[in-house]
Structures are given as structure tokens and as C-alpha cells.
Amino acid sequence: MYKINDNFSALGHRYLFSEIATRVAAYQTAHPDADIIRMGIGDVTRPLAPAVIEAMHKAVDDCATMSGFHGYGPEHGYDFLRCAIVANDYKGLGIDPSEVFISDGAKSDTGNIGDIFSTDNIVGIPDPVYPVYMDTNIIAGRRIRMIPCTPDNGFTGEIPDERLDIIYLCYPNNPTGATISRQKLKEWVDYALENGSIILYDAAYEAFIRSEDIPHSIYEIEGAKECAIEFRSFSKTAGFTGIRCGFTVVPKKLRNLNYLWERRQSCKFNGASYVTQKGAEAVYSAAGMKQTRDTVDYYLGNARIIRETMSKLGLNPVGGDNSPYVWAETPGGMDSWDFLDMCLEKANVVLTPGSGFGSLGSGYFRVSAFGDRSRTLDAMVRMENMIVKGI
Ligand SMILES: *Cc1c(COP(=O)(O)O)cnc(C)c1O
């Protein structure tokens, strides 16, 4: 008889956002007229850049011709996109196009990367963090150590006093919105080099960095090409959450990991579509860069408003300046899920409970800036009324 993967039984009951969606749906059913403002899930809301749309239309037209038709592409992505990524995102950092692997997004890549590592590795996972790292390692049955991310370390993690083989880092961070300085990132790189560890660096929110002193890529740190894999995505950068495109950089200096990832992808993945990759390439055109930056600036404007409100309410916010997320304390140390229910019922605002991202997230909540400006302003007024005036 077949045996199932019992590791699934060690996973939390359900994915964080399905639990929130269930509660919101139940509330909406009971209160059909409630005007709910959703500031919970981290999905973008603004349309794709015109330059991207134009490139994708043209790519569709290509495929309508005998000479421009594209069937299966290279599993690691088209050279036109790999080269555009290297020339723009990794300018001066010594990354070669053959070290860049195009995919359908960073969720799959951060989840699938485990395939090239033994299950006999000890994995360090920040607490709190994006749930994918934890869940995929539970599924694989690896031993996990939490890396505490607290106000004391600016949510950039305590350097472990034991040897961890694989370490996930995510900056700008989801959910805390915290960023990491060059100096602190160098401490992590030095730790990895000393311990023979690999850092899996998720830079999905790189496009939100506006302060000059914050590193955009881990490869800005000396030695990182010998100890780090970097993940990026067009999802938050250019609104590709529904189009699906991202990439992973696996330097050739990392033993044989570049070969293993190539082998893994060509075995289990058949490439992102030509149309998608043409759209992604257009993000790097002059018009595309300006348009996507404007959209990111729009979200950053929302984030500033959220951060200022949370600050005014005395909830000690983090993030929101180089990130679309603001992380704040629940009033009076209230339980995160209770605060979600309270905001839903009293303000008709949906937030994400901090404890959904790890046990150290309890007593916190995340607010997403990916909404509409006027709705963001409305939500902030409602929260102020709820907390300050108790209505
Ligand atoms: C949104 C997000 C991603 C990107 O996911 P895609 O699959 O590329 O849409 C990756 N990492 C983090 C931390 C995220 O929040």
C-alpha cells in the first residue's frame, strides 16, 4: 500500500491567508452591507505598466506568425531576459547571465530550492517571516531552528551561536517591512562563510528600497557569491502577481549548486512563457523603469500614511519606508487574532495577524500598503476612531 508524506501532518492546519479569508467571508455574509477595506493580503492592486502591456501584446502577435512563433523555451529562461537582469539589477556585481534562472515566481523558487539540498541539513528560519520557508522545510522533514527577529536586533535576526547549514533571510522583510544594513548583512555573510552555510536571500521587495545605504542585493557584500543564492520576483516590482515571473541567481562559485539547480529546473519545470518574459524584459526599458517606479512610489505613499497613523496611535511601527508593509504592535499587547477580529468587526478593516508569521509575531499585526490611496486613508481614519475614540 502506498504511504503518504506524514510530514504534512506537522504543518499548521491551513495556510494563513485562507484562515483570514474564511473569517472575512463569514463576517461579510453576516453583514452584507459592510464596506470592508482589505489591507491584509500582500497582493498588488494597480494595473501593469503600459510598456509591459505593449511588449506582451507584441509578443502575442509574434506568436501569430510562422517566423515569430515560440514553443518550448529554454527551461532557465530566454537570454534576452537573463541579459537584461544582469545589465540592470546586477550591474557591476559580476553576475553572469548563466547564473540567472527565470521562473514563474519566487514562491515556487524559494519552495523548490530545497530539492537540491539534503534533508539532512539544519535550517535556520527567521521568526516571524513569510510562511513558505517554514512550511516547505516541514514538508521535506528537515530539522528547523528559529532565528529570533525582535526589536532588539531591528528585526534582522540574531546571529546563531550554533552551526546552521541553510539560512533564509528576506529583506526588505515580509511581514515586518524591516530592512537590513550592509554591516549587518556582512555579519550574516561572514557567519555563512565561517560555518560553510548557504544563505537563501529573498529580495522580492528590492524595488521598494529608497534609502541609499540599504543593499539591494546580497551580492553587494563581499564573499556573498561563495555563500548565497538570491531570489527576486517581478510580482511586487512590476505588478506581476497574476502574470507570474521571477528569477533566482545561483553563482557558479557555489560548489555545484548552479548545475544542480539547472538540472532540477530542466527536470521539473518547462519555463515561463515567452509572452511573460517579453513583458518582464520591458520592465527594464526606459519607459518601463519609470512606470514601474511610479507605481512603487504610489504604494510607498500609502505606506508612509499607514506608518504615520500607527506612530500617532503609539503602536511603534516598523517598515513602511523602504517596504510596502508596516508592522506594528497590537494595542495593549492584545492577541493578534483577537485584534484581527476586532478590526474586522469595529472598523471593517482587514489586517494580517502577526502570529500567522511565527510565534514571535504574536502581539503584532501587518498592514499592507498595496491598496488604493483613498481607501488607505479611510482605513486609517477608521482605525484611529476605533483605537482612540473607542468607536
Ligand atoms: C510576494 C513574495 C514573494 C513573491 O512571490 P511570487 O511567487 O514571485 O509572486 C516572494 N517572497 C516573499 C517574501 C513575498 O512576500
GROMACS .gro file of C-alpha atoms and ligand atoms in nm:
model
  406
    1MET     CA    1   0.000   0.000   0.000
    2TYR     CA    2   0.119   0.347  -0.076
    3LYS     CA    3   0.245   0.566   0.205
    4ILE     CA    4   0.177   0.935   0.228
    5ASN     CA    5   0.420   1.206   0.330
    6ASP     CA    6   0.343   1.225   0.701
    7ASN     CA    7   0.536   1.548   0.734
    8PHE     CA    8   0.223   1.726   0.612
    9SER     CA    9   0.061   1.644   0.946
   10ALA     CA   10   0.319   1.868   1.113
   11LEU     CA   11   0.206   2.168   0.909
   12GLY     CA   12  -0.026   2.424   1.062
   13HIS     CA   13  -0.390   2.347   0.991
   14ARG     CA   14  -0.417   2.577   0.693
   15TYR     CA   15  -0.237   2.846   0.509
   16LEU     CA   16  -0.255   3.181   0.691
   17PHE     CA   17  -0.443   3.368   0.423
   18SER     CA   18  -0.713   3.104   0.382
   19GLU     CA   19  -0.792   3.132   0.754
   20ILE     CA   20  -0.822   3.511   0.725
   21ALA     CA   21  -1.034   3.479   0.410
   22THR     CA   22  -1.267   3.239   0.591
   23ARG     CA   23  -1.320   3.484   0.879
   24VAL     CA   24  -1.371   3.778   0.645
   25ALA     CA   25  -1.619   3.583   0.430
   26ALA     CA   26  -1.817   3.478   0.739
   27TYR     CA   27  -1.833   3.840   0.856
   28GLN     CA   28  -1.936   3.965   0.513
   29THR     CA   29  -2.211   3.702   0.488
   30ALA     CA   30  -2.347   3.805   0.826
   31HIS     CA   31  -2.315   4.176   0.738
   32PRO     CA   32  -2.380   4.204   0.364
   33ASP     CA   33  -2.372   4.585   0.370
   34ALA     CA   34  -2.037   4.617   0.549
   35ASP     CA   35  -1.783   4.805   0.337
   36ILE     CA   36  -1.473   4.604   0.417
   37ILE     CA   37  -1.129   4.750   0.341
   38ARG     CA   38  -0.876   4.472   0.281
   39MET     CA   39  -0.529   4.557   0.400
   40GLY     CA   40  -0.439   4.201   0.476
   41ILE     CA   41  -0.309   4.003   0.184
   42GLY     CA   42   0.012   4.111   0.012
   43ASP     CA   43  -0.120   4.136  -0.340
   44VAL     CA   44  -0.068   4.434  -0.567
   45THR     CA   45  -0.370   4.624  -0.698
   46ARG     CA   46  -0.251   4.870  -0.963
   47PRO     CA   47  -0.250   4.781  -1.334
   48LEU     CA   48   0.057   4.668  -1.525
   49ALA     CA   49   0.283   4.935  -1.673
   50PRO     CA   50   0.188   5.041  -2.029
   51ALA     CA   51   0.537   4.944  -2.151
   52VAL     CA   52   0.478   4.589  -2.021
   53ILE     CA   53   0.135   4.568  -2.179
   54GLU     CA   54   0.270   4.685  -2.512
   55ALA     CA   55   0.555   4.431  -2.506
   56MET     CA   56   0.318   4.148  -2.417
   57HIS     CA   57   0.075   4.243  -2.695
   58LYS     CA   58   0.362   4.243  -2.939
   59ALA     CA   59   0.481   3.905  -2.812
   60VAL     CA   60   0.134   3.760  -2.871
   61ASP     CA   61   0.144   3.896  -3.226
   62ASP     CA   62   0.488   3.737  -3.277
   63CYS     CA   63   0.335   3.401  -3.192
   64ALA     CA   64   0.069   3.451  -3.461
   65THR     CA   65   0.336   3.433  -3.729
   66MET     CA   66   0.534   3.142  -3.871
   67SER     CA   67   0.868   3.310  -3.802
   68GLY     CA   68   0.783   3.462  -3.463
   69PHE     CA   69   0.613   3.159  -3.310
   70HIS     CA   70   0.769   3.033  -2.987
   71GLY     CA   71   0.716   2.687  -2.848
   72TYR     CA   72   0.905   2.547  -2.551
   73GLY     CA   73   1.168   2.796  -2.444
   74PRO     CA   74   1.487   2.722  -2.253
   75GLU     CA   75   1.397   2.595  -1.902
   76HIS     CA   76   1.629   2.855  -1.748
   77GLY     CA   77   1.471   3.141  -1.942
   78TYR     CA   78   1.542   3.339  -2.257
   79ASP     CA   79   1.878   3.507  -2.292
   80PHE     CA   80   1.714   3.843  -2.367
   81LEU     CA   81   1.570   3.849  -2.015
   82ARG     CA   82   1.871   3.699  -1.838
   83CYS     CA   83   2.091   3.963  -2.000
   84ALA     CA   84   1.853   4.249  -1.914
   85ILE     CA   85   1.851   4.134  -1.550
   86VAL     CA   86   2.230   4.118  -1.530
   87ALA     CA   87   2.275   4.454  -1.702
   88ASN     CA   88   2.028   4.630  -1.473
   89ASP     CA   89   1.983   4.455  -1.140
   90TYR     CA   90   2.339   4.324  -1.111
   91LYS     CA   91   2.535   4.595  -1.286
   92GLY     CA   92   2.893   4.592  -1.159
   93LEU     CA   93   2.832   4.292  -0.932
   94GLY     CA   94   2.999   4.034  -1.156
   95ILE     CA   95   2.696   3.811  -1.209
   96ASP     CA   96   2.686   3.619  -1.540
   97PRO     CA   97   2.359   3.555  -1.732
   98SER     CA   98   2.424   3.181  -1.693
   99GLU     CA   99   2.383   3.231  -1.318
  100VAL     CA  100   2.028   3.368  -1.360
  101PHE     CA  101   1.732   3.128  -1.378
  102ILE     CA  102   1.395   3.267  -1.490
  103SER     CA  103   1.088   3.113  -1.329
  104ASP     CA  104   0.720   3.159  -1.264
  105GLY     CA  105   0.788   3.337  -0.937
  106ALA     CA  106   0.979   3.348  -0.613
  107LYS     CA  107   0.727   3.144  -0.417
  108SER     CA  108   0.796   2.837  -0.629
  109ASP     CA  109   1.170   2.901  -0.631
  110THR     CA  110   1.206   2.955  -0.255
  111GLY     CA  111   0.990   2.647  -0.208
  112ASN     CA  112   1.159   2.428  -0.470
  113ILE     CA  113   1.520   2.516  -0.390
  114GLY     CA  114   1.511   2.254  -0.114
  115ASP     CA  115   1.525   1.985  -0.386
  116ILE     CA  116   1.897   2.047  -0.433
  117PHE     CA  117   1.980   2.016  -0.062
  118SER     CA  118   1.990   1.705   0.151
  119THR     CA  119   1.709   1.659   0.402
  120ASP     CA  120   1.994   1.614   0.649
  121ASN     CA  121   2.060   1.988   0.685
  122ILE     CA  122   1.978   2.207   0.982
  123VAL     CA  123   1.775   2.501   0.859
  124GLY     CA  124   1.755   2.844   1.021
  125ILE     CA  125   1.430   3.028   0.964
  126PRO     CA  126   1.358   3.379   1.090
  127ASP     CA  127   1.065   3.426   1.326
  128PRO     CA  128   0.845   3.597   1.212
  129VAL     CA  129   0.870   3.550   0.834
  130TYR     CA  130   0.691   3.466   0.506
  131PRO     CA  131   0.547   3.118   0.578
  132VAL     CA  132   0.677   2.942   0.264
  133TYR     CA  133   1.028   2.872   0.400
  134MET     CA  134   0.897   2.705   0.714
  135ASP     CA  135   0.623   2.502   0.551
  136THR     CA  136   0.836   2.369   0.267
  137ASN     CA  137   1.106   2.257   0.510
  138ILE     CA  138   0.849   2.087   0.730
  139ILE     CA  139   0.720   1.904   0.421
  140ALA     CA  140   1.076   1.796   0.344
  141GLY     CA  141   1.125   1.681   0.704
  142ARG     CA  142   1.429   1.895   0.780
  143ARG     CA  143   1.535   1.997   1.130
  144ILE     CA  144   1.448   2.361   1.187
  145ARG     CA  145   1.589   2.625   1.422
  146MET     CA  146   1.418   2.958   1.461
  147ILE     CA  147   1.616   3.280   1.423
  148PRO     CA  148   1.456   3.537   1.655
  149CYS     CA  149   1.381   3.869   1.484
  150THR     CA  150   1.290   4.121   1.751
  151PRO     CA  151   1.302   4.497   1.807
  152ASP     CA  152   1.636   4.441   1.986
  153ASN     CA  153   1.803   4.332   1.663
  154GLY     CA  154   1.599   4.562   1.439
  155PHE     CA  155   1.417   4.251   1.312
  156THR     CA  156   1.735   4.148   1.128
  157GLY     CA  157   1.788   3.827   1.325
  158GLU     CA  158   2.023   3.718   1.597
  159ILE     CA  159   2.341   3.560   1.456
  160PRO     CA  160   2.321   3.199   1.583
  161ASP     CA  161   2.574   3.063   1.829
  162GLU     CA  162   2.548   2.718   1.671
  163ARG     CA  163   2.617   2.596   1.318
  164LEU     CA  164   2.319   2.612   1.083
  165ASP     CA  165   2.358   2.473   0.732
  166ILE     CA  166   2.090   2.667   0.547
  167ILE     CA  167   1.967   3.014   0.643
  168TYR     CA  168   1.673   3.203   0.496
  169LEU     CA  169   1.684   3.582   0.500
  170CYS     CA  170   1.427   3.817   0.347
  171TYR     CA  171   1.492   4.192   0.310
  172PRO     CA  172   1.306   4.422   0.283
  173ASN     CA  173   1.116   4.185   0.505
  174ASN     CA  174   0.774   4.035   0.477
  175PRO     CA  175   0.599   4.078   0.721
  176THR     CA  176   0.796   4.332   0.929
  177GLY     CA  177   0.894   4.571   0.649
  178ALA     CA  178   1.237   4.589   0.815
  179THR     CA  179   1.546   4.639   0.601
  180ILE     CA  180   1.899   4.519   0.667
  181SER     CA  181   2.212   4.735   0.667
  182ARG     CA  182   2.527   4.642   0.474
  183GLN     CA  183   2.707   4.593   0.801
  184LYS     CA  184   2.451   4.350   0.943
  185LEU     CA  185   2.422   4.163   0.613
  186LYS     CA  186   2.801   4.130   0.615
  187GLU     CA  187   2.778   3.970   0.961
  188TRP     CA  188   2.543   3.710   0.814
  189VAL     CA  189   2.772   3.652   0.513
  190ASP     CA  190   3.074   3.617   0.742
  191TYR     CA  191   2.880   3.371   0.958
  192ALA     CA  192   2.789   3.166   0.650
  193LEU     CA  193   3.148   3.164   0.519
  194GLU     CA  194   3.284   3.057   0.857
  195ASN     CA  195   3.029   2.781   0.903
  196GLY     CA  196   3.005   2.656   0.544
  197SER     CA  197   2.638   2.757   0.540
  198ILE     CA  198   2.429   2.876   0.250
  199ILE     CA  199   2.210   3.187   0.273
  200LEU     CA  200   1.886   3.182   0.076
  201TYR     CA  201   1.823   3.552   0.027
  202ASP     CA  202   1.473   3.657  -0.073
  203ALA     CA  203   1.482   4.007  -0.221
  204ALA     CA  204   1.124   4.012  -0.354
  205TYR     CA  205   1.076   4.369  -0.223
  206GLU     CA  206   1.405   4.510  -0.351
  207ALA     CA  207   1.223   4.767  -0.570
  208PHE     CA  208   1.087   4.939  -0.259
  209ILE     CA  209   1.431   5.037  -0.132
  210ARG     CA  210   1.475   5.413  -0.149
  211SER     CA  211   1.743   5.480   0.115
  212GLU     CA  212   2.088   5.485  -0.043
  213ASP     CA  213   2.265   5.294   0.233
  214ILE     CA  214   2.047   4.981   0.210
  215PRO     CA  215   2.180   4.696  -0.008
  216HIS     CA  216   1.955   4.589  -0.298
  217SER     CA  217   2.133   4.259  -0.349
  218ILE     CA  218   2.327   4.032  -0.115
  219TYR     CA  219   2.600   4.023  -0.383
  220GLU     CA  220   2.689   4.380  -0.286
  221ILE     CA  221   2.851   4.215   0.017
  222GLU     CA  222   3.199   4.075  -0.029
  223GLY     CA  223   3.207   3.697  -0.020
  224ALA     CA  224   2.833   3.654  -0.084
  225LYS     CA  225   2.891   3.480  -0.417
  226GLU     CA  226   3.055   3.199  -0.222
  227CYS     CA  227   2.763   3.154   0.019
  228ALA     CA  228   2.433   3.292  -0.113
  229ILE     CA  229   2.151   3.228  -0.357
  230GLU     CA  230   1.925   3.527  -0.429
  231PHE     CA  231   1.556   3.520  -0.521
  232ARG     CA  232   1.374   3.802  -0.694
  233SER     CA  233   1.034   3.848  -0.846
  234PHE     CA  234   0.850   4.077  -1.083
  235SER     CA  235   0.541   4.037  -0.863
  236LYS     CA  236   0.587   4.330  -0.627
  237THR     CA  237   0.835   4.517  -0.850
  238ALA     CA  238   0.609   4.536  -1.152
  239GLY     CA  239   0.268   4.400  -1.055
  240PHE     CA  240   0.326   4.051  -1.199
  241THR     CA  241   0.143   3.859  -0.922
  242GLY     CA  242  -0.107   3.735  -1.179
  243ILE     CA  243   0.130   3.717  -1.478
  244ARG     CA  244   0.391   3.511  -1.286
  245CYS     CA  245   0.762   3.574  -1.338
  246GLY     CA  246   1.061   3.576  -1.109
  247PHE     CA  247   1.420   3.461  -1.106
  248THR     CA  248   1.688   3.303  -0.893
  249VAL     CA  249   2.058   3.376  -0.902
  250VAL     CA  250   2.283   3.079  -0.831
  251PRO     CA  251   2.650   3.183  -0.859
  252LYS     CA  252   2.891   2.931  -1.010
  253LYS     CA  253   3.121   2.979  -0.712
  254LEU     CA  254   2.874   2.777  -0.502
  255ARG     CA  255   3.018   2.425  -0.535
  256ASN     CA  256   2.795   2.261  -0.797
  257LEU     CA  257   2.468   2.430  -0.699
  258ASN     CA  258   2.436   2.616  -1.030
  259TYR     CA  259   2.447   2.281  -1.212
  260LEU     CA  260   2.206   2.118  -0.965
  261TRP     CA  261   1.950   2.399  -0.997
  262GLU     CA  262   1.977   2.387  -1.377
  263ARG     CA  263   1.926   2.010  -1.357
  264ARG     CA  264   1.633   2.043  -1.115
  265GLN     CA  265   1.460   2.307  -1.325
  266SER     CA  266   1.507   2.125  -1.654
  267CYS     CA  267   1.369   1.812  -1.491
  268LYS     CA  268   1.059   1.960  -1.325
  269PHE     CA  269   0.994   2.297  -1.494
  270ASN     CA  270   0.932   2.391  -1.855
  271GLY     CA  271   0.997   2.763  -1.842
  272ALA     CA  272   0.796   3.082  -1.804
  273SER     CA  273   0.604   3.175  -2.118
  274TYR     CA  274   0.761   3.378  -2.398
  275VAL     CA  275   0.489   3.643  -2.362
  276THR     CA  276   0.555   3.672  -1.988
  277GLN     CA  277   0.930   3.702  -2.035
  278LYS     CA  278   0.883   3.970  -2.304
  279GLY     CA  279   0.668   4.159  -2.053
  280ALA     CA  280   0.936   4.121  -1.787
  281GLU     CA  281   1.206   4.242  -2.028
  282ALA     CA  282   1.003   4.560  -2.082
  283VAL     CA  283   1.028   4.638  -1.709
  284TYR     CA  284   1.391   4.728  -1.789
  285SER     CA  285   1.312   4.960  -2.081
  286ALA     CA  286   1.340   5.333  -2.008
  287ALA     CA  287   0.961   5.374  -2.008
  288GLY     CA  288   0.910   5.050  -1.811
  289MET     CA  289   1.151   5.155  -1.539
  290LYS     CA  290   0.984   5.491  -1.496
  291GLN     CA  291   0.631   5.349  -1.498
  292THR     CA  292   0.702   5.067  -1.254
  293ARG     CA  293   0.891   5.302  -1.024
  294ASP     CA  294   0.593   5.540  -1.023
  295THR     CA  295   0.364   5.258  -0.917
  296VAL     CA  296   0.601   5.150  -0.639
  297ASP     CA  297   0.615   5.516  -0.528
  298TYR     CA  298   0.236   5.519  -0.512
  299TYR     CA  299   0.240   5.220  -0.274
  300LEU     CA  300   0.521   5.380  -0.074
  301GLY     CA  301   0.298   5.687  -0.036
  302ASN     CA  302   0.030   5.464   0.118
  303ALA     CA  303   0.291   5.301   0.339
  304ARG     CA  304   0.401   5.640   0.472
  305ILE     CA  305   0.039   5.724   0.563
  306ILE     CA  306  -0.003   5.391   0.741
  307ARG     CA  307   0.324   5.427   0.927
  308GLU     CA  308   0.241   5.779   1.040
  309THR     CA  309  -0.100   5.670   1.168
  310MET     CA  310   0.045   5.375   1.358
  311SER     CA  311   0.306   5.604   1.505
  312LYS     CA  312   0.041   5.855   1.612
  313LEU     CA  313  -0.153   5.570   1.775
  314GLY     CA  314   0.157   5.475   1.975
  315LEU     CA  315   0.184   5.131   1.816
  316ASN     CA  316   0.561   5.154   1.745
  317PRO     CA  317   0.558   5.080   1.372
  318VAL     CA  318   0.849   4.927   1.178
  319GLY     CA  319   0.881   4.930   0.798
  320GLY     CA  320   0.677   5.132   0.554
  321ASP     CA  321   0.966   5.348   0.436
  322ASN     CA  322   1.155   5.102   0.215
  323SER     CA  323   0.879   4.845   0.211
  324PRO     CA  324   0.508   4.811   0.135
  325TYR     CA  325   0.444   4.664   0.480
  326VAL     CA  326   0.405   4.828   0.817
  327TRP     CA  327   0.445   4.609   1.124
  328ALA     CA  328   0.301   4.742   1.447
  329GLU     CA  329   0.213   4.636   1.799
  330THR     CA  330  -0.144   4.549   1.889
  331PRO     CA  331  -0.290   4.793   2.144
  332GLY     CA  332  -0.220   4.679   2.500
  333GLY     CA  333  -0.048   4.362   2.379
  334MET     CA  334  -0.377   4.216   2.257
  335ASP     CA  335  -0.365   3.874   2.087
  336SER     CA  336  -0.307   3.915   1.711
  337TRP     CA  337  -0.609   3.709   1.602
  338ASP     CA  338  -0.834   3.889   1.852
  339PHE     CA  339  -0.714   4.219   1.708
  340LEU     CA  340  -0.791   4.095   1.356
  341ASP     CA  341  -1.147   4.014   1.468
  342MET     CA  342  -1.181   4.348   1.644
  343CYS     CA  343  -1.065   4.547   1.341
  344LEU     CA  344  -1.292   4.344   1.116
  345GLU     CA  345  -1.597   4.395   1.339
  346LYS     CA  346  -1.547   4.751   1.460
  347ALA     CA  347  -1.363   4.915   1.170
  348ASN     CA  348  -1.438   4.676   0.884
  349VAL     CA  349  -1.065   4.674   0.813
  350VAL     CA  350  -0.874   4.351   0.742
  351LEU     CA  351  -0.516   4.325   0.869
  352THR     CA  352  -0.284   4.029   0.895
  353PRO     CA  353  -0.227   3.891   1.245
  354GLY     CA  354   0.142   3.886   1.330
  355SER     CA  355   0.128   3.542   1.490
  356GLY     CA  356   0.045   3.398   1.147
  357PHE     CA  357   0.409   3.460   1.054
  358GLY     CA  358   0.565   3.290   1.355
  359SER     CA  359   0.532   3.279   1.733
  360LEU     CA  360   0.736   3.597   1.781
  361GLY     CA  361   0.481   3.776   1.563
  362SER     CA  362   0.223   3.747   1.835
  363GLY     CA  363   0.120   4.085   1.971
  364TYR     CA  364   0.188   4.238   1.629
  365PHE     CA  365  -0.004   4.292   1.307
  366ARG     CA  366   0.091   4.369   0.948
  367VAL     CA  367  -0.073   4.635   0.734
  368SER     CA  368  -0.026   4.622   0.359
  369ALA     CA  369   0.016   4.938   0.150
  370PHE     CA  370  -0.088   4.768  -0.175
  371GLY     CA  371  -0.428   4.935  -0.181
  372ASP     CA  372  -0.596   5.238  -0.319
  373ARG     CA  373  -0.493   5.576  -0.170
  374SER     CA  374  -0.839   5.690  -0.068
  375ARG     CA  375  -0.925   5.350   0.081
  376THR     CA  376  -0.598   5.353   0.274
  377LEU     CA  377  -0.685   5.695   0.415
  378ASP     CA  378  -1.036   5.574   0.506
  379ALA     CA  379  -0.897   5.267   0.679
  380MET     CA  380  -0.659   5.481   0.884
  381VAL     CA  381  -0.943   5.709   0.997
  382ARG     CA  382  -1.147   5.406   1.096
  383MET     CA  383  -0.860   5.257   1.294
  384GLU     CA  384  -0.794   5.586   1.470
  385ASN     CA  385  -1.161   5.611   1.563
  386MET     CA  386  -1.163   5.254   1.688
  387ILE     CA  387  -0.849   5.287   1.900
  388VAL     CA  388  -0.860   5.649   2.017
  389LYS     CA  389  -1.232   5.712   2.047
  390GLY     CA  390  -1.336   5.355   2.104
  391ILE     CA  391  -1.598   5.365   1.827
  392LIG     C1  392   0.529   3.806  -0.259
  392LIG     C2  393   0.651   3.739  -0.214
  392LIG     C3  394   0.727   3.661  -0.298
  392LIG     C4  395   0.695   3.655  -0.444
  392LIG     O1  396   0.616   3.557  -0.481
  392LIG     P1  397   0.590   3.530  -0.635
  392LIG     O2  398   0.572   3.384  -0.636
  392LIG     O3  399   0.706   3.575  -0.714
  392LIG     O4  400   0.465   3.606  -0.668
  392LIG     C5  401   0.843   3.602  -0.252
  392LIG     N1  402   0.884   3.621  -0.128
  392LIG     C6  403   0.815   3.698  -0.043
  392LIG     C7  404   0.869   3.719   0.092
  392LIG     C8  405   0.697   3.757  -0.082
  392LIG     O5  406   0.628   3.830   0.004
   0.00000   0.00000   0.00000
